Amino acid sequence: MERKNFDTESRKNVLICIVCIVVVIYLIQLFRLQIIDPDYKDWADSNAFLKQTRFPSRGVMYDRNGKLMVYNQPSYDVMVVVREVQSLDTAAFCKAVGITQAKFRHRMAEIKNRWNNPGYSSYTPQVFLTQLGNKEYGILQESLYKFHGFYIQNRTAREYSSPYAAHVVGYVAEADKKNIAEDPYYKRGDYIGKTGVEKSYEPYLRGEKGVEILLRDAHGRIKGKYEDGIYDVDPVSGKDLTLSIDMDLQAYGEELMKNKSGSILMIEPKTGEILCMVSSPTYDPASLVGRQFGEAFSVLAQDPYKPLLNRAMNGTYPPGSTFKPAQALTFLQENIIQPSTSYSCAHGWPLGNGHPGCHDHAVPLSLIPAIGNSCNSYFPYGLKAMMENKKYGSIQVAVDKWRDYMVAQGFGYPLGVDMPGEKRGMIPNSQYYNTAYKDRNGISRWNAFTIISIAIGQGEILLSPVQICNLAVTIANRGYFNTPHIVKEIKDTPLDTLYTRARYTGIDPSHYETIAAGMRWAVNGPGGTCHGANIPDIAVCGKTGTAQNSGRDHSIFMGFAPYEDPQVSVMVFVENGGFGAYFAVPIGRLMIEKYLKGEIPPADKWIENNMKNASVPFNRNVIQKN
Amino acid sequence: MSYRKINIWTRLDWTTLIIYFVLIIAGWFSIYAATYDLENKSMVDLSGRAGMQMIWILTSLAIGFSLLMIESNWYEIFASWIYLIIIILLVITIFVAPDIKGSRSWLVMGPVRLQPAEFAKFATALMIAKVMSVYKFDIMNFRNMTLMLGLIGLPIVLILLQKETGSALVFMAFFFVLYREGMPGGILFAGFAAVLFFVLAIRFDTMWGLTPVGHFLVLSIIVLCIFGLLYSSRKRNENVKFLLYACLGVIALAGIVSLFVPFNLVWVALGFIMVASGYLFFLFFKYRTTAYLWIVVFAVLSVGFLYSIDYVFDRVLEPHQKIRIEVALGIVDDPSGAGYNVNQSKIAIGSGGFFGKGYLNGTQTKLKYVPEQDTDFIFCTIGEERGFIGTITVLILFAVLILHLILMAERQHSAFNRIYGYAVACILFFHFLVNIGMVIGIMPVIGIPLPFFSYGGSSLWAFTILLFIFLRLDASRSDRL
């Protein structure tokens, strides 16, 4: 039947032999392990291992001047090995750790619930209570020997040197189920950065956990290290961060923003380093540490004014007139207007029958005074000219071209700030309008008039405060920006090149020069809208914004100084503050003085007092979703 | 072809079936013990691992029963289609599988999670059985050899892409089958030697005086092999004896000298291999027997292989790849990694002693010192709670099953049945070899399940299918012809 040029019988025997040899080798090894060698038996009989995690200390944070902002203090977790808990005097234990008996039973039930605590085993240490302070620890330590099965685990907790910059640094809290599922590094009871720099730099700050394998005797007493610690791993401390924040400036900004809602941002134009990031209302970062965390957090989370929200990054608003420089730059680059182009104004845009409305100023205006006076007629003219320009072929193409310019200037997408949750804002494109303005038959009907309010930063336009500030940065730099960032230095690690590389907008520097001149006019020219920012010995350039929304107008100021060699860009946003000149301009002035002079001159102290004491009632729901 | 009604139950191989039942039930109890905890009382509680394993066992039995009901020649007819479907599934898995513990091998369909890699084993077994059972199939034909390597290599590559190195390695088992069907034994031997040399060279990279230990070990083995091969193909007995005495003398001398003047002993071994090769050339020309030449080829290739390992390991591989290999071989120990695990698993098994600590009384496995205690390291639980009695029982059950399968394969009348039978035996053997070897600290840590024991639906289903197809084929072995 089959031709065979090899001996099948012997091959079968070879295979059988291989199987037998392996089985015999394994039998010998099992015999050795289980019967001859008593070592293994002794190991398990009289000893048990205790794998103790050694937690690294979290990286600390300094401000740009080397001031310590966030550091660590020792804290203690109470761990429990459920199986070892015997004849516990519950009342005495609860007294020692300062909890009620009801809470004790509740915690025990929580620990044993496999659904919420999937890693539960009655043989391994489970976190019973977290973050005991030094004093509580001292009390417990004395009586711990009475409570079998309870242990102390050393940890660290965050400590803050000042009650400011809560949104910048963020807070840490116990890793939740989602964190644990996403990254196996985290175990129940571990801490993780939840917001701010604590979150975005978590991988650097956390370090690497170590482990210590200890031996215990039958009574649970630690007998020493397993194999002299050859399997131990030392924890690696987290990396220290130097933030670009100037703590004095930050504190000053937060004082000025008391009883108002909104944000202040200051950025060093040449580097993109964020000098201060104020979001108001705010909270004391120290309130979210330790055992009062849960209670304090729920109060803050339920506050209708949302103190946990970082408005500077995670709020978006209509930018109002601060958007106008971006428009002018686009029109100049596209050759729609020249700096000399003049348009009329009749207390509003003549072609829109006075809409949008404008205020009293000389007419007609060329570009520089139009920016200085924040004319609401000039920019609708410009936008209409662009939308109807024949060179684009259709308004769809024109809008998309316009949108490309907006994106190049940093709008419409997150900038990439090294903070969590940055919003993208809203810059519409032609498709958006095609969908939005469909008639009954599904045909899109819209023209330049339909969309004209985007020229003055209203309508669909939404920007985050950091995007507005970044516009001031590109004008200060005459055409480029470095992605704004809040961490200046990670110890022993180079910064992401995203933050060290200039991003050019593609618009000619000479056009920026024109816009800067317009913003200078706004501060010191006839009819300028931000005379309030005119500091005698500093050439400030600025642009106000008064953004309409469902409530009272938002008061906005964006600027940079000095004119020729900009050292700082600033953005102030006061929700429902009315005209830009009411609140945003004076606050901007004070912030520039504080940064460039180090202090407020006596002549301006009255402005400081006015601003600190002013209270602006604000609407809860002005923050947009995008 | 026969369509006569046969009574499958009287023709079924009950020995295999009974061993199968014993193993899955023992596995179920072991999983319960491995995950046992005071709060978790019931073995049939579906929220526990044991309860789920019960579901897998019941479904496996249903699958097994259905497979027995299918006409036996269908397996041969549909072999190519089954193989094709599994290959497509493997490809799909690479792209859609979520990342679970670093591997992308799970196909998630609602509540069901399957690992196509497990099913690729029986599909490939059917496929190679079909291809090789062609009349006058000669494995030594170059085209056939390439085809076989392709059929086995394709699933290996796809499974490697899913980052399931362990499952991919299992396909090496088919080389035993190829050997039985005519592949030269030298290839099997060379493969074995290559793996051994690689492991030794990397594992023992320490220095012993001026001697690199790994190199010296490998070279010594090469010398021993030369003797062994020479002895088995000798024409004149005294030639070997002379060489052996010379070798022992030189080694003794070198050992003594190195005590006073430390030098690299590798040179002695290398010099010896060169002398032996020269002598073999002489024998080849004298007796005109190619066997001598083959021994020289073996020696030269082995030495070349040894030195290229170093080159590849130090120059070609990226640092993280190196680390992975080193961890797998137990060179780099990290507390949560390979070395620690094996140590813990040896302690757990060793602590069981002769009789074990008694069912559910184990402490080492339950204390979670042993990782994956209900899947890859399930053998620990048996060792700890059932002692030496338990481990040898399991060992012997597997040995009997594998040897019985080989004998069953030999009694088949059709080549298809025989080759498939060998494939079943070899796959089971490979799992047995790697899994138990890993748990008792003989093999490097490679994560593959212990057949019928380890927790998991996919693996239990796949092994059941693998085995029951062969039971079905065996039951009607006399129908054809």
JSON list of C-alpha atoms in Angstrom, two decimals, chain A residues 57-136:
[
{"chain": "A", "resi": 57, "resn": "SER", "atom": "CA", "xyz": [7.63, 59.99, 46.68]},
{"chain": "A", "resi": 58, "resn": "ARG", "atom": "CA", "xyz": [5.76, 62.02, 44.11]},
{"chain": "A", "resi": 59, "resn": "GLY", "atom": "CA", "xyz": [7.69, 64.68, 42.22]},
{"chain": "A", "resi": 60, "resn": "VAL", "atom": "CA", "xyz": [7.44, 68.17, 43.70]},
{"chain": "A", "resi": 61, "resn": "MET", "atom": "CA", "xyz": [6.64, 71.38, 41.80]},
{"chain": "A", "resi": 62, "resn": "TYR", "atom": "CA", "xyz": [8.49, 74.68, 41.79]},
{"chain": "A", "resi": 63, "resn": "ASP", "atom": "CA", "xyz": [7.43, 77.96, 40.25]},
{"chain": "A", "resi": 64, "resn": "ARG", "atom": "CA", "xyz": [9.59, 79.71, 37.63]},
{"chain": "A", "resi": 65, "resn": "ASN", "atom": "CA", "xyz": [11.57, 81.49, 40.31]},
{"chain": "A", "resi": 66, "resn": "GLY", "atom": "CA", "xyz": [12.33, 78.30, 42.20]},
{"chain": "A", "resi": 67, "resn": "LYS", "atom": "CA", "xyz": [9.69, 78.77, 44.87]},
{"chain": "A", "resi": 68, "resn": "LEU", "atom": "CA", "xyz": [8.36, 75.48, 46.17]},
{"chain": "A", "resi": 69, "resn": "MET", "atom": "CA", "xyz": [4.66, 75.19, 45.26]},
{"chain": "A", "resi": 70, "resn": "VAL", "atom": "CA", "xyz": [3.68, 71.58, 45.89]},
{"chain": "A", "resi": 71, "resn": "TYR", "atom": "CA", "xyz": [5.53, 69.04, 48.03]},
{"chain": "A", "resi": 72, "resn": "ASN", "atom": "CA", "xyz": [4.92, 65.93, 50.12]},
{"chain": "A", "resi": 73, "resn": "GLN", "atom": "CA", "xyz": [4.24, 65.16, 53.73]},
{"chain": "A", "resi": 74, "resn": "PRO", "atom": "CA", "xyz": [4.25, 61.71, 55.33]},
{"chain": "A", "resi": 75, "resn": "SER", "atom": "CA", "xyz": [0.90, 60.06, 55.72]},
{"chain": "A", "resi": 76, "resn": "TYR", "atom": "CA", "xyz": [-0.22, 56.61, 56.72]},
{"chain": "A", "resi": 77, "resn": "ASP", "atom": "CA", "xyz": [-2.74, 54.11, 55.41]},
{"chain": "A", "resi": 78, "resn": "VAL", "atom": "CA", "xyz": [-4.31, 51.51, 57.64]},
{"chain": "A", "resi": 79, "resn": "MET", "atom": "CA", "xyz": [-4.28, 48.12, 55.94]},
{"chain": "A", "resi": 80, "resn": "VAL", "atom": "CA", "xyz": [-6.20, 45.04, 56.95]},
{"chain": "A", "resi": 81, "resn": "VAL", "atom": "CA", "xyz": [-5.67, 41.34, 56.26]},
{"chain": "A", "resi": 82, "resn": "VAL", "atom": "CA", "xyz": [-9.21, 40.11, 56.79]},
{"chain": "A", "resi": 83, "resn": "ARG", "atom": "CA", "xyz": [-8.25, 36.54, 57.54]},
{"chain": "A", "resi": 84, "resn": "GLU", "atom": "CA", "xyz": [-5.99, 37.59, 60.41]},
{"chain": "A", "resi": 85, "resn": "VAL", "atom": "CA", "xyz": [-8.57, 39.73, 62.16]},
{"chain": "A", "resi": 86, "resn": "GLN", "atom": "CA", "xyz": [-9.42, 37.80, 65.30]},
{"chain": "A", "resi": 87, "resn": "SER", "atom": "CA", "xyz": [-11.20, 38.78, 68.50]},
{"chain": "A", "resi": 88, "resn": "LEU", "atom": "CA", "xyz": [-11.05, 42.43, 67.56]},
{"chain": "A", "resi": 89, "resn": "ASP", "atom": "CA", "xyz": [-12.21, 44.97, 70.11]},
{"chain": "A", "resi": 90, "resn": "THR", "atom": "CA", "xyz": [-14.13, 46.96, 67.54]},
{"chain": "A", "resi": 91, "resn": "ALA", "atom": "CA", "xyz": [-15.02, 49.78, 69.90]},
{"chain": "A", "resi": 92, "resn": "ALA", "atom": "CA", "xyz": [-11.40, 50.32, 70.94]},
{"chain": "A", "resi": 93, "resn": "PHE", "atom": "CA", "xyz": [-10.22, 50.13, 67.36]},
{"chain": "A", "resi": 94, "resn": "CYS", "atom": "CA", "xyz": [-12.75, 52.66, 66.13]},
{"chain": "A", "resi": 95, "resn": "LYS", "atom": "CA", "xyz": [-11.75, 55.00, 68.91]},
{"chain": "A", "resi": 96, "resn": "ALA", "atom": "CA", "xyz": [-8.07, 54.64, 68.00]},
{"chain": "A", "resi": 97, "resn": "VAL", "atom": "CA", "xyz": [-8.57, 55.52, 64.35]},
{"chain": "A", "resi": 98, "resn": "GLY", "atom": "CA", "xyz": [-11.37, 57.99, 65.01]},
{"chain": "A", "resi": 99, "resn": "ILE", "atom": "CA", "xyz": [-14.30, 56.48, 63.15]},
{"chain": "A", "resi": 100, "resn": "THR", "atom": "CA", "xyz": [-17.76, 55.32, 64.17]},
{"chain": "A", "resi": 101, "resn": "GLN", "atom": "CA", "xyz": [-18.65, 51.65, 64.44]},
{"chain": "A", "resi": 102, "resn": "ALA", "atom": "CA", "xyz": [-21.15, 52.05, 61.64]},
{"chain": "A", "resi": 103, "resn": "LYS", "atom": "CA", "xyz": [-18.41, 53.38, 59.42]},
{"chain": "A", "resi": 104, "resn": "PHE", "atom": "CA", "xyz": [-16.20, 50.43, 60.43]},
{"chain": "A", "resi": 105, "resn": "ARG", "atom": "CA", "xyz": [-18.83, 47.91, 59.38]},
{"chain": "A", "resi": 106, "resn": "HIS", "atom": "CA", "xyz": [-19.46, 49.83, 56.19]},
{"chain": "A", "resi": 107, "resn": "ARG", "atom": "CA", "xyz": [-15.76, 49.84, 55.25]},
{"chain": "A", "resi": 108, "resn": "MET", "atom": "CA", "xyz": [-15.42, 46.12, 55.99]},
{"chain": "A", "resi": 109, "resn": "ALA", "atom": "CA", "xyz": [-18.42, 45.36, 53.80]},
{"chain": "A", "resi": 110, "resn": "GLU", "atom": "CA", "xyz": [-16.97, 47.56, 51.06]},
{"chain": "A", "resi": 111, "resn": "ILE", "atom": "CA", "xyz": [-13.63, 45.77, 51.16]},
{"chain": "A", "resi": 112, "resn": "LYS", "atom": "CA", "xyz": [-15.24, 42.34, 50.93]},
{"chain": "A", "resi": 113, "resn": "ASN", "atom": "CA", "xyz": [-17.46, 43.32, 48.02]},
{"chain": "A", "resi": 114, "resn": "ARG", "atom": "CA", "xyz": [-15.81, 41.61, 45.08]},
{"chain": "A", "resi": 115, "resn": "TRP", "atom": "CA", "xyz": [-17.75, 43.62, 42.60]},
{"chain": "A", "resi": 116, "resn": "ASN", "atom": "CA", "xyz": [-16.24, 46.91, 43.72]},
{"chain": "A", "resi": 117, "resn": "ASN", "atom": "CA", "xyz": [-12.97, 45.44, 44.86]},
{"chain": "A", "resi": 118, "resn": "PRO", "atom": "CA", "xyz": [-12.08, 42.80, 42.29]},
{"chain": "A", "resi": 119, "resn": "GLY", "atom": "CA", "xyz": [-8.59, 42.19, 43.67]},
{"chain": "A", "resi": 120, "resn": "TYR", "atom": "CA", "xyz": [-9.95, 41.21, 47.08]},
{"chain": "A", "resi": 121, "resn": "SER", "atom": "CA", "xyz": [-8.51, 38.29, 48.93]},
{"chain": "A", "resi": 122, "resn": "SER", "atom": "CA", "xyz": [-8.86, 37.65, 52.62]},
{"chain": "A", "resi": 123, "resn": "TYR", "atom": "CA", "xyz": [-5.16, 36.72, 52.68]},
{"chain": "A", "resi": 124, "resn": "THR", "atom": "CA", "xyz": [-3.69, 39.90, 51.29]},
{"chain": "A", "resi": 125, "resn": "PRO", "atom": "CA", "xyz": [-3.51, 43.39, 52.80]},
{"chain": "A", "resi": 126, "resn": "GLN", "atom": "CA", "xyz": [-6.43, 45.61, 51.81]},
{"chain": "A", "resi": 127, "resn": "VAL", "atom": "CA", "xyz": [-6.64, 49.35, 52.27]},
{"chain": "A", "resi": 128, "resn": "PHE", "atom": "CA", "xyz": [-8.89, 50.06, 55.24]},
{"chain": "A", "resi": 129, "resn": "LEU", "atom": "CA", "xyz": [-8.39, 53.79, 55.82]},
{"chain": "A", "resi": 130, "resn": "THR", "atom": "CA", "xyz": [-6.26, 56.20, 53.87]},
{"chain": "A", "resi": 131, "resn": "GLN", "atom": "CA", "xyz": [-4.12, 59.19, 54.75]},
{"chain": "A", "resi": 132, "resn": "LEU", "atom": "CA", "xyz": [-3.93, 59.29, 58.48]},
{"chain": "A", "resi": 133, "resn": "GLY", "atom": "CA", "xyz": [-2.10, 62.41, 59.57]},
{"chain": "A", "resi": 134, "resn": "ASN", "atom": "CA", "xyz": [0.91, 62.39, 61.90]},
{"chain": "A", "resi": 135, "resn": "LYS", "atom": "CA", "xyz": [-1.19, 62.86, 65.02]},
{"chain": "A", "resi": 136, "resn": "GLU", "atom": "CA", "xyz": [-3.73, 60.15, 64.26]}
]
